[in-house]
PDB file of C-alpha atoms in Angstrom:
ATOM      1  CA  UNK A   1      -2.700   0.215   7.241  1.00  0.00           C
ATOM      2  CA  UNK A   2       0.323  -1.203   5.222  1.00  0.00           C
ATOM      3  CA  UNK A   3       0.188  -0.480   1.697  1.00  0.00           C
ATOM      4  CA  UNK A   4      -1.355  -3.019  -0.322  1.00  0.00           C
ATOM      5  CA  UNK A   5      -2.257  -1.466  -3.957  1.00  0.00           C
ATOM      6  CA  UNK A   6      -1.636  -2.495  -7.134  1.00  0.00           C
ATOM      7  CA  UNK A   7       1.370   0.112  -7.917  1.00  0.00           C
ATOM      8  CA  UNK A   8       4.217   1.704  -6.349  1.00  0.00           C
ATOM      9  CA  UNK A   9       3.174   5.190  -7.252  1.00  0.00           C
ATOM     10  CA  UNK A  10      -0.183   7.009  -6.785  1.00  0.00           C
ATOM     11  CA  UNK A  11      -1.264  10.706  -7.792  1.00  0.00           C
ATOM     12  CA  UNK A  12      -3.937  12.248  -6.361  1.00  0.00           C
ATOM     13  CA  UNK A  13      -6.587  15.326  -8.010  1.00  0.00           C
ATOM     14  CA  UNK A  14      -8.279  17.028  -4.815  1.00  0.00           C
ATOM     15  CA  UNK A  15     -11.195  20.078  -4.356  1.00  0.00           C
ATOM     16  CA  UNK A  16     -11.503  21.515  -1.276  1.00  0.00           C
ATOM     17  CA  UNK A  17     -13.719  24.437  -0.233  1.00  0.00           C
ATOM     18  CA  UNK A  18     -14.135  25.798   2.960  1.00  0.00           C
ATOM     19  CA  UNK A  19     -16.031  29.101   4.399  1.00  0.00           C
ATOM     20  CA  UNK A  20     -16.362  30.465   7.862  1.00  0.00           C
ATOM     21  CA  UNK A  21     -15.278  33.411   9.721  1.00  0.00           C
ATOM     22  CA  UNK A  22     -12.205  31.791  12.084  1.00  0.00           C
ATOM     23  CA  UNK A  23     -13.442  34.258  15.338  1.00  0.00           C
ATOM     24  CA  UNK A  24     -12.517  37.301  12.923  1.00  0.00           C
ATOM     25  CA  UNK A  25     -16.155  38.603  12.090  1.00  0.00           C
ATOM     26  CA  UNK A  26     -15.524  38.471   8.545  1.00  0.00           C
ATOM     27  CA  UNK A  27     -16.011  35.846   5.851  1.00  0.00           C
ATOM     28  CA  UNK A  28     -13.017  33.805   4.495  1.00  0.00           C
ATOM     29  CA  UNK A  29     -14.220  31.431   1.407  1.00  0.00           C
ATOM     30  CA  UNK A  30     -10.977  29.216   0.776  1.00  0.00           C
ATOM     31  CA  UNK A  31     -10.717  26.838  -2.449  1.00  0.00           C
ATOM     32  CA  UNK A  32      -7.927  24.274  -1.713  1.00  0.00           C
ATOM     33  CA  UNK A  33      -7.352  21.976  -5.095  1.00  0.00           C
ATOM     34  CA  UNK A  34      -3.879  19.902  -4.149  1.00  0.00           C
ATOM     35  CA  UNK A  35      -1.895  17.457  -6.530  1.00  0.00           C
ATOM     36  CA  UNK A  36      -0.464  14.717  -4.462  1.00  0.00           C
ATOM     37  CA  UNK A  37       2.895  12.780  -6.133  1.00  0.00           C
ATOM     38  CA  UNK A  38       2.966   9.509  -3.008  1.00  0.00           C
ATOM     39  CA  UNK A  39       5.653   6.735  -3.747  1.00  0.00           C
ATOM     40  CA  UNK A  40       5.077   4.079  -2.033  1.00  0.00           C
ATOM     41  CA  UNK A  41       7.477   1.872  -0.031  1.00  0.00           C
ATOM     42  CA  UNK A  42       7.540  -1.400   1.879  1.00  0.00           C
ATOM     43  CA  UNK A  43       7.430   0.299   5.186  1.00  0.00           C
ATOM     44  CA  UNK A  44       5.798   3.741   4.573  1.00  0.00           C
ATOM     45  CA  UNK A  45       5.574   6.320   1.892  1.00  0.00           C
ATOM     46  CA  UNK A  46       6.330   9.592   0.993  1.00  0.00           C
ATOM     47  CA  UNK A  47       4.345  12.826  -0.644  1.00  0.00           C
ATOM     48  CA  UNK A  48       4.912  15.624  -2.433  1.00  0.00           C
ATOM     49  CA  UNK A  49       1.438  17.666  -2.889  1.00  0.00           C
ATOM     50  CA  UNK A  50       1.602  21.051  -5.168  1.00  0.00           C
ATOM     51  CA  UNK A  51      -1.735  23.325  -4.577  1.00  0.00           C
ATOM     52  CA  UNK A  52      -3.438  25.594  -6.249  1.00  0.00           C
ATOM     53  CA  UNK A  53      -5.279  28.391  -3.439  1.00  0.00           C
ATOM     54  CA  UNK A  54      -7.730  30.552  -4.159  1.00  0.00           C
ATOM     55  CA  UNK A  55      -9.237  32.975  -1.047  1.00  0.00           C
ATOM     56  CA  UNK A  56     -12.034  35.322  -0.741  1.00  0.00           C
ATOM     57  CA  UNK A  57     -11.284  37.407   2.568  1.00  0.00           C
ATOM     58  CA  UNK A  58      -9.557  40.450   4.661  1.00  0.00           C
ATOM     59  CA  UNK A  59      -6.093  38.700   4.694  1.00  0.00           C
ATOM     60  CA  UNK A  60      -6.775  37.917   8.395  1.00  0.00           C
ATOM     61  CA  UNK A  61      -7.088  34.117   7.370  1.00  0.00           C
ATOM     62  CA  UNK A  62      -4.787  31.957   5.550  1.00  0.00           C
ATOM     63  CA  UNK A  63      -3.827  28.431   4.595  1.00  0.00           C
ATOM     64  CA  UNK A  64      -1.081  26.942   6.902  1.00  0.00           C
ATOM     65  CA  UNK A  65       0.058  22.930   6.562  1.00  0.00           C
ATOM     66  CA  UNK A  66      -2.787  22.714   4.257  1.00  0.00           C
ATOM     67  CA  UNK A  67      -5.169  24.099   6.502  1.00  0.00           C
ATOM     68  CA  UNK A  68      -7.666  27.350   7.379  1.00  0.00           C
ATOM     69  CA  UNK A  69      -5.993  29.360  10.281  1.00  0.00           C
ATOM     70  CA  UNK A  70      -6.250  32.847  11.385  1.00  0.00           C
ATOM     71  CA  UNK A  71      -2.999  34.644  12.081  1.00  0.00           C
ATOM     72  CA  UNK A  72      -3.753  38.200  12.326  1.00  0.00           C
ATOM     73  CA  UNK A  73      -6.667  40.701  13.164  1.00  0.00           C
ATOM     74  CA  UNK A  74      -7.378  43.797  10.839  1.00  0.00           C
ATOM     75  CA  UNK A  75      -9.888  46.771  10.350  1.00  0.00           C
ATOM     76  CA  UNK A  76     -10.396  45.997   6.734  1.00  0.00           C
ATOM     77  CA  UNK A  77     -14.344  44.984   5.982  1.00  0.00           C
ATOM     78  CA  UNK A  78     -13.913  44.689   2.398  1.00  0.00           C
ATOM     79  CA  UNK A  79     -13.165  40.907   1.272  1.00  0.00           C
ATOM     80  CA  UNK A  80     -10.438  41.023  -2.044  1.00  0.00           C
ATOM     81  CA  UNK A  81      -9.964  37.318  -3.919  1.00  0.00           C
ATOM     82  CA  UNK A  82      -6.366  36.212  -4.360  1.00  0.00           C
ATOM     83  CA  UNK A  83      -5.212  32.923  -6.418  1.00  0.00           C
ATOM     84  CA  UNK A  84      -2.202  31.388  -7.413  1.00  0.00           C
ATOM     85  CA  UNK A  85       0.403  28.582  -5.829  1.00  0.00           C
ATOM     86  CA  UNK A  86       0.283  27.720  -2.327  1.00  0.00           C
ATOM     87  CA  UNK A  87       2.762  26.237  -0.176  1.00  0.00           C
ATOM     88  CA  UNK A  88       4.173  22.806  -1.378  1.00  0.00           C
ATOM     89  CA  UNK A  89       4.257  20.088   1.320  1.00  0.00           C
ATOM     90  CA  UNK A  90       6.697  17.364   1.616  1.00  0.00           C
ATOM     91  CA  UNK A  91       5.224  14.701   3.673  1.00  0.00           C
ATOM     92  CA  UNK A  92       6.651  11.100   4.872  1.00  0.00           C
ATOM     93  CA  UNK A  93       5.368   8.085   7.007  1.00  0.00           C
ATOM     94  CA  UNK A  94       6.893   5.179   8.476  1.00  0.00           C
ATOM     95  CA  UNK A  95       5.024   2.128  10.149  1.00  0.00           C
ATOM     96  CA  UNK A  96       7.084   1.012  12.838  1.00  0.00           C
ATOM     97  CA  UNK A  97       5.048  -1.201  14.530  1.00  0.00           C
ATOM     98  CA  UNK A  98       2.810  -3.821  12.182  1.00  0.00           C
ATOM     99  CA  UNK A  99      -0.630  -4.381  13.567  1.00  0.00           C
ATOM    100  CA  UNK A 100      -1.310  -7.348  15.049  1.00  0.00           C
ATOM    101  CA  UNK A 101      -4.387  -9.174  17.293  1.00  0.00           C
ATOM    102  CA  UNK A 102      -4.057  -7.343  19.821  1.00  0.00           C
ATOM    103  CA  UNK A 103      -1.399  -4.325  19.009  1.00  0.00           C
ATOM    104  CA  UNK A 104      -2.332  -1.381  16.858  1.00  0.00           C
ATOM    105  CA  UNK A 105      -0.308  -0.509  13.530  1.00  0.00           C
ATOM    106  CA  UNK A 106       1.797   2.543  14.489  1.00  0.00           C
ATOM    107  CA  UNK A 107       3.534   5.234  12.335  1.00  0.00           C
ATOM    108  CA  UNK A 108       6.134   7.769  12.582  1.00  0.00           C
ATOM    109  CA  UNK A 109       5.362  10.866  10.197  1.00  0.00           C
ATOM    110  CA  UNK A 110       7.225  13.873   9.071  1.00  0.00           C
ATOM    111  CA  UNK A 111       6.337  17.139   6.852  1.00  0.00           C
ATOM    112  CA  UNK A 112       8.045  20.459   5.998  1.00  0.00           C
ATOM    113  CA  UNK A 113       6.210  23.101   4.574  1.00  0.00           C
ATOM    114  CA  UNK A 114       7.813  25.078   1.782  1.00  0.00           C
ATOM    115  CA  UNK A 115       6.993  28.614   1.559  1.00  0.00           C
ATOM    116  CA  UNK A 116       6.049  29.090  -2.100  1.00  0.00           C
ATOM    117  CA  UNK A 117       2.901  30.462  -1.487  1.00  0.00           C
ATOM    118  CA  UNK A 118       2.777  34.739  -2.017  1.00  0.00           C
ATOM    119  CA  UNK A 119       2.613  36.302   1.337  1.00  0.00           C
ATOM    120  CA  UNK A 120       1.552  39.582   0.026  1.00  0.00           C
ATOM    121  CA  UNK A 121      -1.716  38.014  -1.158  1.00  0.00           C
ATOM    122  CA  UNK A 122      -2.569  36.265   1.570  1.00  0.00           C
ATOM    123  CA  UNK A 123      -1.887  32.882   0.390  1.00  0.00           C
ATOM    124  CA  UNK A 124       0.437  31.787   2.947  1.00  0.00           C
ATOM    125  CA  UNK A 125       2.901  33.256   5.671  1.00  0.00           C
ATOM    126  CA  UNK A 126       6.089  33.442   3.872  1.00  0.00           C
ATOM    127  CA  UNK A 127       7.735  31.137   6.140  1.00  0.00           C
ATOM    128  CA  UNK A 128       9.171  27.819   6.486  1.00  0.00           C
ATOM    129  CA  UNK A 129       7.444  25.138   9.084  1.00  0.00           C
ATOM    130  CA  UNK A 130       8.261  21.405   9.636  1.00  0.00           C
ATOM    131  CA  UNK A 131       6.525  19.149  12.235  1.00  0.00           C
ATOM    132  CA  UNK A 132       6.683  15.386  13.301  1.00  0.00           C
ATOM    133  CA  UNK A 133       3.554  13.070  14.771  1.00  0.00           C
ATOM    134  CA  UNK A 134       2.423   9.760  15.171  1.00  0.00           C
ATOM    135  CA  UNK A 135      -0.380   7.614  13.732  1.00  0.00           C
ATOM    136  CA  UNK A 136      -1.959   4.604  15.515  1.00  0.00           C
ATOM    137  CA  UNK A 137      -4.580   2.296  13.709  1.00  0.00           C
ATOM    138  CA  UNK A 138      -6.293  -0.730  14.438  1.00  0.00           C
ATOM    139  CA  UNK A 139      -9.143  -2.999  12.859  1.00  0.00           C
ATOM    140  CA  UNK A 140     -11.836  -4.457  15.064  1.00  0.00           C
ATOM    141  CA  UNK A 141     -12.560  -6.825  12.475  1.00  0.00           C
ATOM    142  CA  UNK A 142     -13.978  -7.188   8.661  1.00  0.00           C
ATOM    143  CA  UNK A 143     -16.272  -3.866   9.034  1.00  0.00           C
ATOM    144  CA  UNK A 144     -15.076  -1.938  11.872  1.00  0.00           C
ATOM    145  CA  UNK A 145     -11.216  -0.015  12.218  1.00  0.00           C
ATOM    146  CA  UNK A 146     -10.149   2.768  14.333  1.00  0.00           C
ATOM    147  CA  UNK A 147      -7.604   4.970  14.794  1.00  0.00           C
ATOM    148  CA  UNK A 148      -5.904   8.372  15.850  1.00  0.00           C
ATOM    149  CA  UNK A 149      -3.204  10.687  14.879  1.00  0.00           C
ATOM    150  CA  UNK A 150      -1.312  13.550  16.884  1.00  0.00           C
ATOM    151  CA  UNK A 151       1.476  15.629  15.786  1.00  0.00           C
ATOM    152  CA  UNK A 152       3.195  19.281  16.066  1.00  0.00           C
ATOM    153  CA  UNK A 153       4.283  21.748  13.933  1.00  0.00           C
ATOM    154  CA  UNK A 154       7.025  24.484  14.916  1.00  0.00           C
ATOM    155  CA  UNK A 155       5.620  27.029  12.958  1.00  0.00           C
ATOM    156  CA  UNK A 156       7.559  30.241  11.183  1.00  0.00           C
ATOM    157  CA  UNK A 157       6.260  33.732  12.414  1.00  0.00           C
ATOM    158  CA  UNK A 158       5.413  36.356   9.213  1.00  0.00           C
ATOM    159  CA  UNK A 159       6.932  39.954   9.926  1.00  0.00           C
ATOM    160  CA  UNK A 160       4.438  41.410  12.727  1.00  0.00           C
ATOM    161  CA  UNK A 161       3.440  38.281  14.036  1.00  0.00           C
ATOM    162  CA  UNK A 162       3.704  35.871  16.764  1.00  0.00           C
ATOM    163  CA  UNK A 163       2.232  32.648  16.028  1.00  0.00           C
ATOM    164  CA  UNK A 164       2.493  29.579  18.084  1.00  0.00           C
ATOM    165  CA  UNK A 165       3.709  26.381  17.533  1.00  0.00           C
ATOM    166  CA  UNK A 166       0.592  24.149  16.690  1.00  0.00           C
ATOM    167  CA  UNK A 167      -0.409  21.049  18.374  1.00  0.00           C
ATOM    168  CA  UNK A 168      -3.014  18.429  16.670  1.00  0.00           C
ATOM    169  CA  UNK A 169      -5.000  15.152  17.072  1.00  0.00           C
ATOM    170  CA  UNK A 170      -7.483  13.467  15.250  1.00  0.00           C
ATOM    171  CA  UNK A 171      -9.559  10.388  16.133  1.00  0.00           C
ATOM    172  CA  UNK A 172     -11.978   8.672  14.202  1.00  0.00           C
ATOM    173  CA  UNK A 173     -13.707   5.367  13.557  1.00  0.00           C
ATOM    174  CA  UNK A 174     -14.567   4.040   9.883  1.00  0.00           C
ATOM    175  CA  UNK A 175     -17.208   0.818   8.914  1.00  0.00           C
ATOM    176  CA  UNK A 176     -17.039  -0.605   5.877  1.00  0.00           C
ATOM    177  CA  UNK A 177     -20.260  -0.654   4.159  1.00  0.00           C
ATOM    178  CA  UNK A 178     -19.141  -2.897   1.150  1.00  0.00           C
ATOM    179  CA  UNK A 179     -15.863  -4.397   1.113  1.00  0.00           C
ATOM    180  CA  UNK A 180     -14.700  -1.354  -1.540  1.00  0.00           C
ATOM    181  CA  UNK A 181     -16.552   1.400   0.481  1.00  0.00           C
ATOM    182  CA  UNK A 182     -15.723   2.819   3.469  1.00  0.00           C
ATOM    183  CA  UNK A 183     -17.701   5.317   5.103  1.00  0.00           C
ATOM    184  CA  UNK A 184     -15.562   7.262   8.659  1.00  0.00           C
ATOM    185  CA  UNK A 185     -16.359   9.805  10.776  1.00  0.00           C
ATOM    186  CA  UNK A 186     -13.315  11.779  12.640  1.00  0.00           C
ATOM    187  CA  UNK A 187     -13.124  14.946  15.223  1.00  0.00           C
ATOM    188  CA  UNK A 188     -10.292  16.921  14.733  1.00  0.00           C
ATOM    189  CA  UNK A 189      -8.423  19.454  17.142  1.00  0.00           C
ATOM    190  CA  UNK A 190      -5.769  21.500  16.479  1.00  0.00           C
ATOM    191  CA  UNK A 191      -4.040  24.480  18.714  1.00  0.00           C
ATOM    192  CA  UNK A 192      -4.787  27.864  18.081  1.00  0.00           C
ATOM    193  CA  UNK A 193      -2.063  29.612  16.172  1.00  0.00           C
ATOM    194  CA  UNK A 194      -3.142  32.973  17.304  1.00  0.00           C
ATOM    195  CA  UNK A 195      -3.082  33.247  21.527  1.00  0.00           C
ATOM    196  CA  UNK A 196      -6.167  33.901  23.139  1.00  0.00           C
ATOM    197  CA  UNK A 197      -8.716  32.408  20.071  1.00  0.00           C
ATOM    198  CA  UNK A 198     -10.517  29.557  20.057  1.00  0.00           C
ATOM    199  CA  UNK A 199      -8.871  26.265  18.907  1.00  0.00           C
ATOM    200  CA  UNK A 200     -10.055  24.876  15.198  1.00  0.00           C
ATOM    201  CA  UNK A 201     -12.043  22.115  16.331  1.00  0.00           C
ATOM    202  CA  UNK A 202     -14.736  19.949  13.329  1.00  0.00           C
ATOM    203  CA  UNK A 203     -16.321  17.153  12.544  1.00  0.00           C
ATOM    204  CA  UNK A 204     -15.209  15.855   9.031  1.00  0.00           C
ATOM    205  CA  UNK A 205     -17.237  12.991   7.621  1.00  0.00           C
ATOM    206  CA  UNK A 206     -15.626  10.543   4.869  1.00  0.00           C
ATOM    207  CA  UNK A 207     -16.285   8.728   2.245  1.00  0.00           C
ATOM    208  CA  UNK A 208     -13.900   6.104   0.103  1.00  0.00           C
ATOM    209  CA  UNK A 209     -14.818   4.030  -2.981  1.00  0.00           C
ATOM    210  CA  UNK A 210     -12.180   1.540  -4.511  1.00  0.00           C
ATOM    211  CA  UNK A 211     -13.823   1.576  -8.197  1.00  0.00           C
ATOM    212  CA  UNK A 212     -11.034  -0.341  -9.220  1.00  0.00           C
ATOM    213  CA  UNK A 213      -7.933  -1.365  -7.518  1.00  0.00           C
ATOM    214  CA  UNK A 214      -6.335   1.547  -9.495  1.00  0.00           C
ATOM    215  CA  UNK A 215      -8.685   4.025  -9.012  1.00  0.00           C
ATOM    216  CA  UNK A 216     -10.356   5.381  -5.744  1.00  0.00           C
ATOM    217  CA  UNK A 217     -12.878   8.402  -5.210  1.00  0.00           C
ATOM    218  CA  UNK A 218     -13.184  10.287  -1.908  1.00  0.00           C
ATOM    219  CA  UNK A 219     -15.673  12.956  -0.693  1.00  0.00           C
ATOM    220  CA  UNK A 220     -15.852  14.459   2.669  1.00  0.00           C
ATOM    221  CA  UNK A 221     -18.200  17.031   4.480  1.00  0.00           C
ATOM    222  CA  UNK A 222     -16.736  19.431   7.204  1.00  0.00           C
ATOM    223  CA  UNK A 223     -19.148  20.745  10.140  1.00  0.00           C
ATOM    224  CA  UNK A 224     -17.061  23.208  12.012  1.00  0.00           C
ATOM    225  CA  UNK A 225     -17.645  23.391  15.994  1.00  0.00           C
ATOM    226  CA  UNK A 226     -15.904  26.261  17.153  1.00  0.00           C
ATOM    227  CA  UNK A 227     -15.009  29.854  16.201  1.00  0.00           C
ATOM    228  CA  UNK A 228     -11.733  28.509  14.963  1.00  0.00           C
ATOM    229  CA  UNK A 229     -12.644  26.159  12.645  1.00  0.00           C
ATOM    230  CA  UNK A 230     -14.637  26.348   9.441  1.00  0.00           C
ATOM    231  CA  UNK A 231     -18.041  26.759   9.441  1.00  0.00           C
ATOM    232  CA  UNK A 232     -18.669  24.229   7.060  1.00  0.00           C
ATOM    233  CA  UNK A 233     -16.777  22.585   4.423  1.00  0.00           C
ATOM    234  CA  UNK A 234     -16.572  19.990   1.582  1.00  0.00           C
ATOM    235  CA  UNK A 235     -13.988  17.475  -0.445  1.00  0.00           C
ATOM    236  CA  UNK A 236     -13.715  15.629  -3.251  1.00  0.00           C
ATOM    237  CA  UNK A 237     -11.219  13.508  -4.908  1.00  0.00           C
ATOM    238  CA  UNK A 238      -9.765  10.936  -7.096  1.00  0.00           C
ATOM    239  CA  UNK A 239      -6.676   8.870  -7.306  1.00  0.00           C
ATOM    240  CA  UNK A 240      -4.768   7.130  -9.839  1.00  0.00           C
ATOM    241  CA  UNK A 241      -2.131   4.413  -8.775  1.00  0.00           C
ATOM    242  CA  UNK A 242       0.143   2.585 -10.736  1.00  0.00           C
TER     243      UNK A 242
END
């Protein structure tokens, strides 16, 4: 929906930690913690969201537009942790199409994906991606809202790699359980960088609580359901706007 806060500007604290194997046979524990910078604007916003990445793993997995994907296969057994920056996003919406009684709201999003994250460690590919979607919501009335998101990413291929270009959709349903808490549930699908693997494809559960109309805690839960996804994951957040 429209933003309707109390501020132009909102930045956001975020833990994310993921484990699973991605079809490789070997465990990949990935610690996501992002800092989101979103200004606000009449008809849309835009983000600028620094992380920090740490991963446990063979180097076969890694962290691409922010999330879990495997790009290569090795003969390594032997799991090595790696930390440090990962790739900064730059991320940008606009609503071109206010919701109404019977039309959904619609926005037109953007992101590029810097390569700042150390390739050599496993923390990223080295390489620059960008990608474009849409996003479609709609509320049902006081409790209920829907909505669902597709996009695609022309993705950069690493030195001894040929990754595809990534198609995804989400599409979810949220109730609101109290008129500051919202509680969603969403699957998500993404393509396969990697031909010939299973696409990432989870169940990611939500939860949002307005404490105050400047301050807003989220936690999620991630069930993976397919090789290519996570087994199982968690969030947590907060955000500050102002």
């Amino acid at each position: 929906m429209a933003y309707a806060g109390s501020g132009t500007w909102q930045i956001g604290l975020d833990f994310n930690y993921t484990s699973g194997d991605y079809g490789t046979g070997n465990d990949t524990d990935i610690t996501y913690v992002p800092v989101t910078i979103r200004r606000y604007f009449p008809k849309g916003d835009l983000s600028l969201i620094i992380p920090y990445i740490s991963i446990k793993s063979t180097k076969e997995v890694t962290i691409v537009g922010g999330n879990p994907n495997k790009i290569r296969q090795t003969s390594r057994t032997t799991r090595k942790t790696e930390d440090g920056l990962g790739d900064i996003l730059v991320q940008g919406r606009y609503y071109v199409l206010e919701e109404t009684d019977t039309l959904p709201l619609v926005g037109i999003t953007g992101n590029i994906k810097l390569p700042t994250a150390d390739e050599h460690k496993g923390l990223g590919t080295g390489e620059l991606d960008a990608g474009f979607g849409f996003e479609f919501s709609k509320n049902f009335s006081d409790s209920w809202q829907a909505y669902f998101d597709i996009g695609y990413t022309f993705v950069g291929d690493p030195p001894g790699t040929d990754l595809r270009n990534q198609w995804y959709f989400d599409i979810g349903a949220g109730y609101y359980l109290a008129p500051e808490l919202l509680v969603s549930a969403c699957y998500e699908e993404s393509r396969a960088l990697v031909a010939g693997e299973d696409n990432p494809r989870d169940l990611f559960l939500a939860l949002n609580y307005d404490f105050s109309s400047e301050i807003e805690f989220t936690a999620g839960l991630l069930l993976g359901l397919s090789d290519g996804a996570s087994d199982y994951g968690f969030t947590g957040g907060i955000r500050f706007r102002f």
